[in-house]
Short mmCIF file of C-alpha atoms (C1' of nucleotides) in Angstrom, two decimals:
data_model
loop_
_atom_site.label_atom_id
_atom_site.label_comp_id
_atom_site.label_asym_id
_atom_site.label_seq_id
_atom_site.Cartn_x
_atom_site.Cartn_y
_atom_site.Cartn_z
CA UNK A 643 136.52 93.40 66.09
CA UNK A 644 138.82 96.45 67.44
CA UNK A 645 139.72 97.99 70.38
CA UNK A 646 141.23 96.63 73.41
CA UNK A 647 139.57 93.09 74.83
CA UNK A 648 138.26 92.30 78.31
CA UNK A 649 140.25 92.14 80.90
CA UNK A 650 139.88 89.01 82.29
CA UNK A 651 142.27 89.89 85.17
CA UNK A 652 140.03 92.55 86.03
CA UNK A 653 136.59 90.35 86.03
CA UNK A 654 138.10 87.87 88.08
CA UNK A 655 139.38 90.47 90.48
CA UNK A 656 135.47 91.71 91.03
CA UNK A 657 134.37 88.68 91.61
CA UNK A 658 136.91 87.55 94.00
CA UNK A 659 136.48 90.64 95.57
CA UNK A 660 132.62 90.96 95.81
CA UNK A 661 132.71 87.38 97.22
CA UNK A 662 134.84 88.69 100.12
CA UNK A 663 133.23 91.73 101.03
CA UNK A 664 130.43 89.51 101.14
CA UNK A 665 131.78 87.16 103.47
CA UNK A 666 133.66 89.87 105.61
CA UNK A 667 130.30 92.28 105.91
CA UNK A 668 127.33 90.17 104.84
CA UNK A 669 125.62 90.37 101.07
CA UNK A 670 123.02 93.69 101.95
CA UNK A 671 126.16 95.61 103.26
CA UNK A 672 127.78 95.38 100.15
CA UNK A 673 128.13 98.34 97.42
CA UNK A 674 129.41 98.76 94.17
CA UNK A 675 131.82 101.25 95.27
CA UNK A 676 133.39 98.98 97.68
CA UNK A 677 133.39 96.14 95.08
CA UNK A 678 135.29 98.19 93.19
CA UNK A 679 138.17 99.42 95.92
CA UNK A 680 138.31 96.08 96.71
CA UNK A 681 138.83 95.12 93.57
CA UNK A 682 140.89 98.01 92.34
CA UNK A 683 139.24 98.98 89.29
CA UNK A 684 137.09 101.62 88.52
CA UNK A 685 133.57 101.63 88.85
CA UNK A 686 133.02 102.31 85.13
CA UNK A 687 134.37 98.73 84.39
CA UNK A 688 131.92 97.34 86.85
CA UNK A 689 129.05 98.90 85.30
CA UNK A 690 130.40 98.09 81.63
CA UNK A 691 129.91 94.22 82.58
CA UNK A 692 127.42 93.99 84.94
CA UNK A 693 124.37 95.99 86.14
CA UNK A 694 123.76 95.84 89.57
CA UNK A 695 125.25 93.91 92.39
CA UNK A 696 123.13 90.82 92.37
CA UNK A 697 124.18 90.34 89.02
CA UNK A 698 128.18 90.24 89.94
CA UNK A 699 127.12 87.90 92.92
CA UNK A 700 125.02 85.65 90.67
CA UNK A 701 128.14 85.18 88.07
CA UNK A 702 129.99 84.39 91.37
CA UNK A 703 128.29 82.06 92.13
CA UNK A 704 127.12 80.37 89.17
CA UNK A 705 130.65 79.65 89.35
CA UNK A 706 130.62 78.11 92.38
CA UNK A 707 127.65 76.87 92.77
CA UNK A 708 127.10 75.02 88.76
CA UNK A 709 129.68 72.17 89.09
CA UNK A 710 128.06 70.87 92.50
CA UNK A 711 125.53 69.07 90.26
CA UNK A 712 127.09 65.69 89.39
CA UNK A 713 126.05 64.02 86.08
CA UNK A 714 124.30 61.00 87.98
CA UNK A 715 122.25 61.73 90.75
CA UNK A 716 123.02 60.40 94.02
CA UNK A 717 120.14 59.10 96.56
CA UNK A 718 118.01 61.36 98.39
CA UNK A 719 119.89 61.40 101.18
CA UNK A 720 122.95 62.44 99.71
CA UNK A 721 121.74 64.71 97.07
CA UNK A 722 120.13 67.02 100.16
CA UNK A 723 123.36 66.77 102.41
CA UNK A 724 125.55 67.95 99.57
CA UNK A 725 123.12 70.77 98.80
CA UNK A 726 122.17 71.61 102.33
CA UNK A 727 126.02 71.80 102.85
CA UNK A 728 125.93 74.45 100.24
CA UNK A 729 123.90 76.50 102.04
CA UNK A 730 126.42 77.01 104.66
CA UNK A 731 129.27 79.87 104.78
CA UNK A 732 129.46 82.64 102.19
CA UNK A 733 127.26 80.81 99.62
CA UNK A 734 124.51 80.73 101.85
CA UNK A 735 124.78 84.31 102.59
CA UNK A 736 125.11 84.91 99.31
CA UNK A 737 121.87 83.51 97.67
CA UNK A 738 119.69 84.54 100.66
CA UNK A 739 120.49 88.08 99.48
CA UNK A 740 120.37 87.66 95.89
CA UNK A 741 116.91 85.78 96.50
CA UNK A 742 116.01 88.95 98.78
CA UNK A 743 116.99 91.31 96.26
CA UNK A 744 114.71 89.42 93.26
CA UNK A 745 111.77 90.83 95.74
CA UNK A 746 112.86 93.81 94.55
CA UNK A 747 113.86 93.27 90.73
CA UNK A 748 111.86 90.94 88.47
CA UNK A 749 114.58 90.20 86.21
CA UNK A 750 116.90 88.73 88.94
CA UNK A 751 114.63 87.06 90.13
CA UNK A 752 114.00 85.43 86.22
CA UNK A 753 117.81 84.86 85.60
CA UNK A 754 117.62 83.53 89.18
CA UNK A 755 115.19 80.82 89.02
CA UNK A 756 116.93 80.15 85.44
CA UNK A 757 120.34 79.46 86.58
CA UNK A 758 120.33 78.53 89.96
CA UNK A 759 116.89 77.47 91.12
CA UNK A 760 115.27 75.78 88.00
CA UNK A 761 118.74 73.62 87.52
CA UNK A 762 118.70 72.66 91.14
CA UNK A 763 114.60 71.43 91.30
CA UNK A 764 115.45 69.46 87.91
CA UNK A 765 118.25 67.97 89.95
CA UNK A 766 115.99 66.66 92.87
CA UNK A 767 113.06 65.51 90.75
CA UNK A 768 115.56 63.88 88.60
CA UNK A 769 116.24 61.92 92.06
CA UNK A 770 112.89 61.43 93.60
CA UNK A 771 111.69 59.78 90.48
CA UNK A 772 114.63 57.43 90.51
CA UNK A 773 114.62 56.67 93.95
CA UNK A 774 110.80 56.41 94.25
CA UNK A 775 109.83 55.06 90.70
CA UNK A 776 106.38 53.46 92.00
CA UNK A 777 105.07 56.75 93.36
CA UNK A 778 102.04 58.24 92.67
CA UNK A 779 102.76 61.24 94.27
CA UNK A 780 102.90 64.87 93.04
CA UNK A 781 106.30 64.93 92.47
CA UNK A 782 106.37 69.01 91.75
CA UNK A 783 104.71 69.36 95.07
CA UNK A 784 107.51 67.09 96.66
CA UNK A 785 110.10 69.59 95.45
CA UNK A 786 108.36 72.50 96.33
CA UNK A 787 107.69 70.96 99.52
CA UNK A 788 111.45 69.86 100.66
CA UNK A 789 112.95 73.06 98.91
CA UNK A 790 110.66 75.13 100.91
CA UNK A 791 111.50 73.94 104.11
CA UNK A 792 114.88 74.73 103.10
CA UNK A 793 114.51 78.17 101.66
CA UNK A 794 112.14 78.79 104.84
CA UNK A 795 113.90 77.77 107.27
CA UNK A 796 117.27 80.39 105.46
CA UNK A 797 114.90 83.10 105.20
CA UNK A 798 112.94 82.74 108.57
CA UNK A 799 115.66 81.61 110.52
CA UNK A 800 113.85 79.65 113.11
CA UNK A 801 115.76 76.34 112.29
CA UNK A 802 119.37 75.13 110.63
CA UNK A 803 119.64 73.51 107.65
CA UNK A 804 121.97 70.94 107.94
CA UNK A 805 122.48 66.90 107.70
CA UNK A 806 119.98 66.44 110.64
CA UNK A 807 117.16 68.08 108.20
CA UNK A 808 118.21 66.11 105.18
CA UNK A 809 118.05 62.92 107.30
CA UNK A 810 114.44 64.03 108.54
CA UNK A 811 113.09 64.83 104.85
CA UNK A 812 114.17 61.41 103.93
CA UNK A 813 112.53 59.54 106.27
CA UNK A 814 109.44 61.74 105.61
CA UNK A 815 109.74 60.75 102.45
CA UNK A 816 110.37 57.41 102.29
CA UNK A 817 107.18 56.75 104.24
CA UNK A 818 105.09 58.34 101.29
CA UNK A 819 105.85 55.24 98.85
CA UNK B 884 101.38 113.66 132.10
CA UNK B 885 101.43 116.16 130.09
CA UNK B 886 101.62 117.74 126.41
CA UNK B 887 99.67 117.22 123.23
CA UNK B 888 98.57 113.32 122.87
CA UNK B 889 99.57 111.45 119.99
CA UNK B 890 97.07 112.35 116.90
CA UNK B 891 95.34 108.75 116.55
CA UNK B 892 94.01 110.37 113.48
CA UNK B 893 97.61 110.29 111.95
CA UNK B 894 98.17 107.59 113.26
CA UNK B 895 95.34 105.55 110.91
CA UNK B 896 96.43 107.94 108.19
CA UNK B 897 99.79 106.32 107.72
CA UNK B 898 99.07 102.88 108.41
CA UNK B 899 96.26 103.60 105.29
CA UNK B 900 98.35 105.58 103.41
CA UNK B 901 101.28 102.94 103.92
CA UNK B 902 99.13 100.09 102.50
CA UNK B 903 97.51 101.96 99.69
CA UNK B 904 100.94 102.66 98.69
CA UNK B 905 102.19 99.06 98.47
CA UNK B 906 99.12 98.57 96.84
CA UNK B 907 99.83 100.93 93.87
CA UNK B 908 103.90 101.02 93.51
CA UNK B 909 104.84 97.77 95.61
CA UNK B 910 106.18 97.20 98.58
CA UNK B 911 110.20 97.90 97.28
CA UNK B 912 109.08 101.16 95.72
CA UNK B 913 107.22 102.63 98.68
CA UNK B 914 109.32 105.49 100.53
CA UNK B 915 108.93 107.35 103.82
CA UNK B 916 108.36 110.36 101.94
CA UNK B 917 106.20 108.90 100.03
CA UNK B 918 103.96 107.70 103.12
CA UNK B 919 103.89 111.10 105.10
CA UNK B 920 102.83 113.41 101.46
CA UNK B 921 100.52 110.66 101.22
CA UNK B 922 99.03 110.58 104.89
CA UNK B 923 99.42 114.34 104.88
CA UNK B 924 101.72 114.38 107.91
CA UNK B 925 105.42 115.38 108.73
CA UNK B 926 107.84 113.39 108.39
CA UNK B 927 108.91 113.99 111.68
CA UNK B 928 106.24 112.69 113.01
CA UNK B 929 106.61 109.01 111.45
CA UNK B 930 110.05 108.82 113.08
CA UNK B 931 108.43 109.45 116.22
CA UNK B 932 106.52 106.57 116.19
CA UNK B 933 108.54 104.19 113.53
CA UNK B 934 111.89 103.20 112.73
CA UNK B 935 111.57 101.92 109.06
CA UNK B 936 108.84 101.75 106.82
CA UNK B 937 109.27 97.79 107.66
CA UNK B 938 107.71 99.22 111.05
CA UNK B 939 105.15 101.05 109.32
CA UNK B 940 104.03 98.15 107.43
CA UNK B 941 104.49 95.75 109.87
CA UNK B 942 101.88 97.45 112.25
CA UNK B 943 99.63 97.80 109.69
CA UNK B 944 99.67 93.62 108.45
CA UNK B 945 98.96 93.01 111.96
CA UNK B 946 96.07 94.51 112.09
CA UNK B 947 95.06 92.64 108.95
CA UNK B 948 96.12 89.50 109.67
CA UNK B 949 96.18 89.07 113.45
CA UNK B 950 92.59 88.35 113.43
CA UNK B 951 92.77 85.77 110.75
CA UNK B 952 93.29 83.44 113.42
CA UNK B 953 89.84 81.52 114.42
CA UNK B 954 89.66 80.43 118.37
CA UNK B 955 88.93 76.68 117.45
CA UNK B 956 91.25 75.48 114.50
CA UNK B 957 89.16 74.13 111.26
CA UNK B 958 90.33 71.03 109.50
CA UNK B 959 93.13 71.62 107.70
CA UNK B 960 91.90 72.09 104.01
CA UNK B 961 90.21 75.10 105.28
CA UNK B 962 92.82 76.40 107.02
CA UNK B 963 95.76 75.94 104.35
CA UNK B 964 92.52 78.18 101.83
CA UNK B 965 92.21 80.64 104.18
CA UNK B 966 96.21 81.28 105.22
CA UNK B 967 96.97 81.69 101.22
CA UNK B 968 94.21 83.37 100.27
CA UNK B 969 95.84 86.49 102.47
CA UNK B 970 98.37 85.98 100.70
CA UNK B 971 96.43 87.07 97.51
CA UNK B 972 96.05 91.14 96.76
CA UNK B 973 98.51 93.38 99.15
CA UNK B 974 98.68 91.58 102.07
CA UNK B 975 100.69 89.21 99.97
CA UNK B 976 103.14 91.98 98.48
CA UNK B 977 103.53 93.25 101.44
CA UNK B 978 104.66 89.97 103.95
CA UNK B 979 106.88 89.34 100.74
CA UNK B 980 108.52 92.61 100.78
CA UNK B 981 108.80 92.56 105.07
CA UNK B 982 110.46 88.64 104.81
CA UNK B 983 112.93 90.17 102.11
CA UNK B 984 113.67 93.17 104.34
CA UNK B 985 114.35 91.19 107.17
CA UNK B 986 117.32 89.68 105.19
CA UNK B 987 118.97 93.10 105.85
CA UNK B 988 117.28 93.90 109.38
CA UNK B 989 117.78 91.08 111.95
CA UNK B 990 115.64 93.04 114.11
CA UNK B 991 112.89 93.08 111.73
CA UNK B 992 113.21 89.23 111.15
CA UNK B 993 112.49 88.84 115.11
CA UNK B 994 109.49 90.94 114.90
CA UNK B 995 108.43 89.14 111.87
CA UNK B 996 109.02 85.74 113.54
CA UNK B 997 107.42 86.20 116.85
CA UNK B 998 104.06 88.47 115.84
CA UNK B 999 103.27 87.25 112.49
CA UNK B 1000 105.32 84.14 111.49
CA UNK B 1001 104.96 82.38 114.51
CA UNK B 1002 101.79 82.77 115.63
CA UNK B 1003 100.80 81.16 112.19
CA UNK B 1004 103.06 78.38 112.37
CA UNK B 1005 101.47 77.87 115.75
CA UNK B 1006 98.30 77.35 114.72
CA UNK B 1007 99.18 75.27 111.90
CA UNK B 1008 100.56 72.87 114.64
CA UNK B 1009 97.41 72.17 116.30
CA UNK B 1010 95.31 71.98 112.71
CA UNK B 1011 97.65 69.05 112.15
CA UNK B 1012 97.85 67.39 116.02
CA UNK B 1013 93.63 67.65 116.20
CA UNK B 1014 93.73 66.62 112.37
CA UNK B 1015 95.98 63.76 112.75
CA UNK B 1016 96.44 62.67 116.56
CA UNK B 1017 98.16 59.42 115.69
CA UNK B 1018 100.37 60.38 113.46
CA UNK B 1019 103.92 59.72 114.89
CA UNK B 1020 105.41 61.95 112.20
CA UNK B 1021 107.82 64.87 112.85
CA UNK B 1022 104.90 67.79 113.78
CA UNK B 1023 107.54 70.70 113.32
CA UNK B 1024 108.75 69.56 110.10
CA UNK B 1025 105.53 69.03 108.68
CA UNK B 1026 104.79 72.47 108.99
CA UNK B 1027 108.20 73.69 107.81
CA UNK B 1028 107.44 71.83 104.45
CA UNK B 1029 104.01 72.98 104.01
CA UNK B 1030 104.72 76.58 104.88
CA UNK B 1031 108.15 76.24 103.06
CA UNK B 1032 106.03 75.54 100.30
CA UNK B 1033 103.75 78.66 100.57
CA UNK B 1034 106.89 80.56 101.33
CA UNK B 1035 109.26 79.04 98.54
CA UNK B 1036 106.13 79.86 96.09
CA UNK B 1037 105.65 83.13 97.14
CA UNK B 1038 109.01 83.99 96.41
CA UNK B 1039 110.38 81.93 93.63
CA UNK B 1040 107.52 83.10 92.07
CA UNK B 1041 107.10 79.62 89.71
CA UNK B 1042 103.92 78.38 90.84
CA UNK B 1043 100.61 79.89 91.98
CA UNK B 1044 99.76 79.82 96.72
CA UNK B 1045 96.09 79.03 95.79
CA UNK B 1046 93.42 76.54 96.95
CA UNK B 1047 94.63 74.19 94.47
CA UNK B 1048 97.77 74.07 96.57
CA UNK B 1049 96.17 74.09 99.63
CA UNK B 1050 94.09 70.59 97.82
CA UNK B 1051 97.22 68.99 97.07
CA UNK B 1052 99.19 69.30 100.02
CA UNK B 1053 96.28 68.38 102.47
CA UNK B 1054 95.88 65.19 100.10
CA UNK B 1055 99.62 64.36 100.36
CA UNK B 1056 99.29 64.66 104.28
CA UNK B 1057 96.44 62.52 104.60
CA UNK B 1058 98.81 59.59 102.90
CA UNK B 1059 101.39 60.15 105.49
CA UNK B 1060 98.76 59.12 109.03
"C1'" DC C 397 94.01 132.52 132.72
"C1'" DA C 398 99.06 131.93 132.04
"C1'" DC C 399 102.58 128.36 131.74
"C1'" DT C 400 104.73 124.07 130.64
"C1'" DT C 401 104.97 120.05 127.93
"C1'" DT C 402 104.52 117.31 124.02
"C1'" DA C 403 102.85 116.45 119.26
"C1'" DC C 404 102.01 118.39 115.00
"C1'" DA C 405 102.98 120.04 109.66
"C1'" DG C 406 106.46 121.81 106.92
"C1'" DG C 407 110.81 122.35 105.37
"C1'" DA C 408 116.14 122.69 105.48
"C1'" DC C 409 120.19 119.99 105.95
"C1'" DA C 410 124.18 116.59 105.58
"C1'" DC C 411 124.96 111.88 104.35
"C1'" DC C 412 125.51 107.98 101.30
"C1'" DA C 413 124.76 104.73 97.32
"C1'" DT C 414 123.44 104.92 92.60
"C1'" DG C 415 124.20 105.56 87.88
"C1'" DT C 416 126.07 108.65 84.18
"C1'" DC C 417 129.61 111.25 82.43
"C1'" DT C 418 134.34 112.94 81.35
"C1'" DC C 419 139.35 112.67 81.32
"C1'" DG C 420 143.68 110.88 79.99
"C1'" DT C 421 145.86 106.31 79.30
"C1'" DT C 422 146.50 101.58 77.60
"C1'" DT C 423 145.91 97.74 74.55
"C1'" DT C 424 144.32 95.55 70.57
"C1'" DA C 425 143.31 95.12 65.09
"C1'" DG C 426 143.96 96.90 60.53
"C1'" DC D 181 150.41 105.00 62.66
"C1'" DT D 182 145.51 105.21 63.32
"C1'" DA D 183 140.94 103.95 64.92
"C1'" DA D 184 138.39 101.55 68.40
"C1'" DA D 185 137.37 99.89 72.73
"C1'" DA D 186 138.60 99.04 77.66
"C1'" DC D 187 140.92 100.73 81.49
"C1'" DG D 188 141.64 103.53 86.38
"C1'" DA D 189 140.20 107.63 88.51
"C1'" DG D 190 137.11 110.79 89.77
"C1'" DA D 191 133.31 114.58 89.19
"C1'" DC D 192 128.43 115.13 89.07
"C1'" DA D 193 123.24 115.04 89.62
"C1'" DT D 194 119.64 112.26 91.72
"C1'" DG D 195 116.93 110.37 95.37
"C1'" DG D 196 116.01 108.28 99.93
"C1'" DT D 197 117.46 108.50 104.76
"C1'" DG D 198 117.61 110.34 109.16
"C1'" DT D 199 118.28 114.66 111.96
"C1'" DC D 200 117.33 119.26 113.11
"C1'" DC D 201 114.69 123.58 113.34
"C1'" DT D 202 110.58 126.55 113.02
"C1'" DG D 203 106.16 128.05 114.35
"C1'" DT D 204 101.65 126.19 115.75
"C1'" DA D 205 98.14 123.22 118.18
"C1'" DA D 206 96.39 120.61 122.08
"C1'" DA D 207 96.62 118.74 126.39
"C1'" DG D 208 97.89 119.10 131.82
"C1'" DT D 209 98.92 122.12 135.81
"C1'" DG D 210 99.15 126.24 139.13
#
DNA sequence: CACTTTACAGGACACCATGTCTCGTTTTAG
DNA sequence: CTAAAACGAGACATGGTGTCCTGTAAAGTG
């Protein structure tokens, strides 16, 4: 191996700066271009590492968004507050538009449902078979069905998801077993 | 009044050639351009009448789904078959493609809420109150999770919005009356 | 029948983000 | 010292967007 290595000053610079551009002017208002003023690195560099734009906001915030999964799973309740709470501020913003975006491009939306989706429905199945060991139920459909309000309710707009939903899906829930 | 009157006959053109598009390329790879060579008309003449193509298609969906909607509300096995089986061919592409557009087009996610999303969550309302009058269970919810479900499918992409859905959620509401 | 008004098809235009390329420079290993 | 790879900076072609302009067609009004 030759040459001069990565700069890891400069990858943590995009990140940190593609983060705040999408905070200060939402995640569709965001270019590459801008990434990289904000970053202050040239726009080669970001296209040495990374591809498009979803793909520096999914290393973002696989960052941020990876250790939120503790080893042992909570109860329901919790385990949907914590991630609900996730869904507010930047990160929300964030993975609206990278989920938007996979519309658009199969392989986000592959490396999407692999690293951020796929880990997080393991997570509350992991949960609802604890918590509920007796049921019958289809627990797949359960996930799809609680995730889906979520994601619905992010992409549609027409409701907040919050602590008051998370208490709601419990009780729905509960009164299944 | 006066002057020429708007050219119906273009009119249908571009709503056609608008869907037959997102039929053959997909909804993300469908262009302005694209629709008026296609229609045969300026392109002047869609900005006349349209803002986006998000307008385009949106006009043209509700004439293909608006009268999905029967007057008296069937149980509600029949009605979760028939809501995801438009979601099946282009139909499907194309509400897909509008709901990830309106991530970038608040305006668009009104439209999208109060002429085609609503109206369908509407309706799923009163399937459920006629379906299930004493249930004492959160009506609004409900619906966010089944939908959320369709929705979550639709655009995770990990499972199939077919009747066997439709089965399994209408058997997982029965055990919550 | 003129005359006015508006829509029409077609095409030219500037604008902006994308993605590729080149330049000269900097940092590593051998 | 030399080769290799990354760096900041910026030029360039491409393609879609939205606006503007041209000449023509279709309606009403006097």
């Amino acid at each position: 191996m030759v040459g001069r290595p990565r700069s890891e000053e400069s990858r943590r610079a995009i990140l940190q700066a593609a983060l705040r551009l999408c905070e200060r002017d939402g995640y569709p208002n965001v270019t590459l271009k801008a990434i990289a003023a904000e970053a202050g690195t040239g726009r080669q560099t970001l296209y040495r590492w990374w591809n498009t734009k979803a793909d520096v906001l999914l290393e973002a915030m696989t960052a941020v968004v990876a250790p939120g999964l503790p080893p042992s799973p909570p109860d329901l309740g919790s385990f949907l507050r914590e991630t609900f709470a996730l869904t507010d501020g930047v990160a929300g913003r964030v993975i609206v538009g990278l989920m938007a975006e996979a519309q658009s491009d199969p392989d986000l939306g592959e490396r999407l449902r692999t690293r951020l989706i796929g880990p997080r429905r393991a997570a509350l199945r992991e949960v609802l078979e604890r918590d509920s060991p007796s049921s019958h139920a289809n627990l797949d459909l359960v996930v799809d069905m609680i995730f889906g309000a979520m994601w619905y309710r992010l992409l549609n707009r027409h409701a907040s998801v919050d602590a008051v939903l998370a208490e709601e899906i419990t009780e729905l829930v509960r009164s299944l077993t």
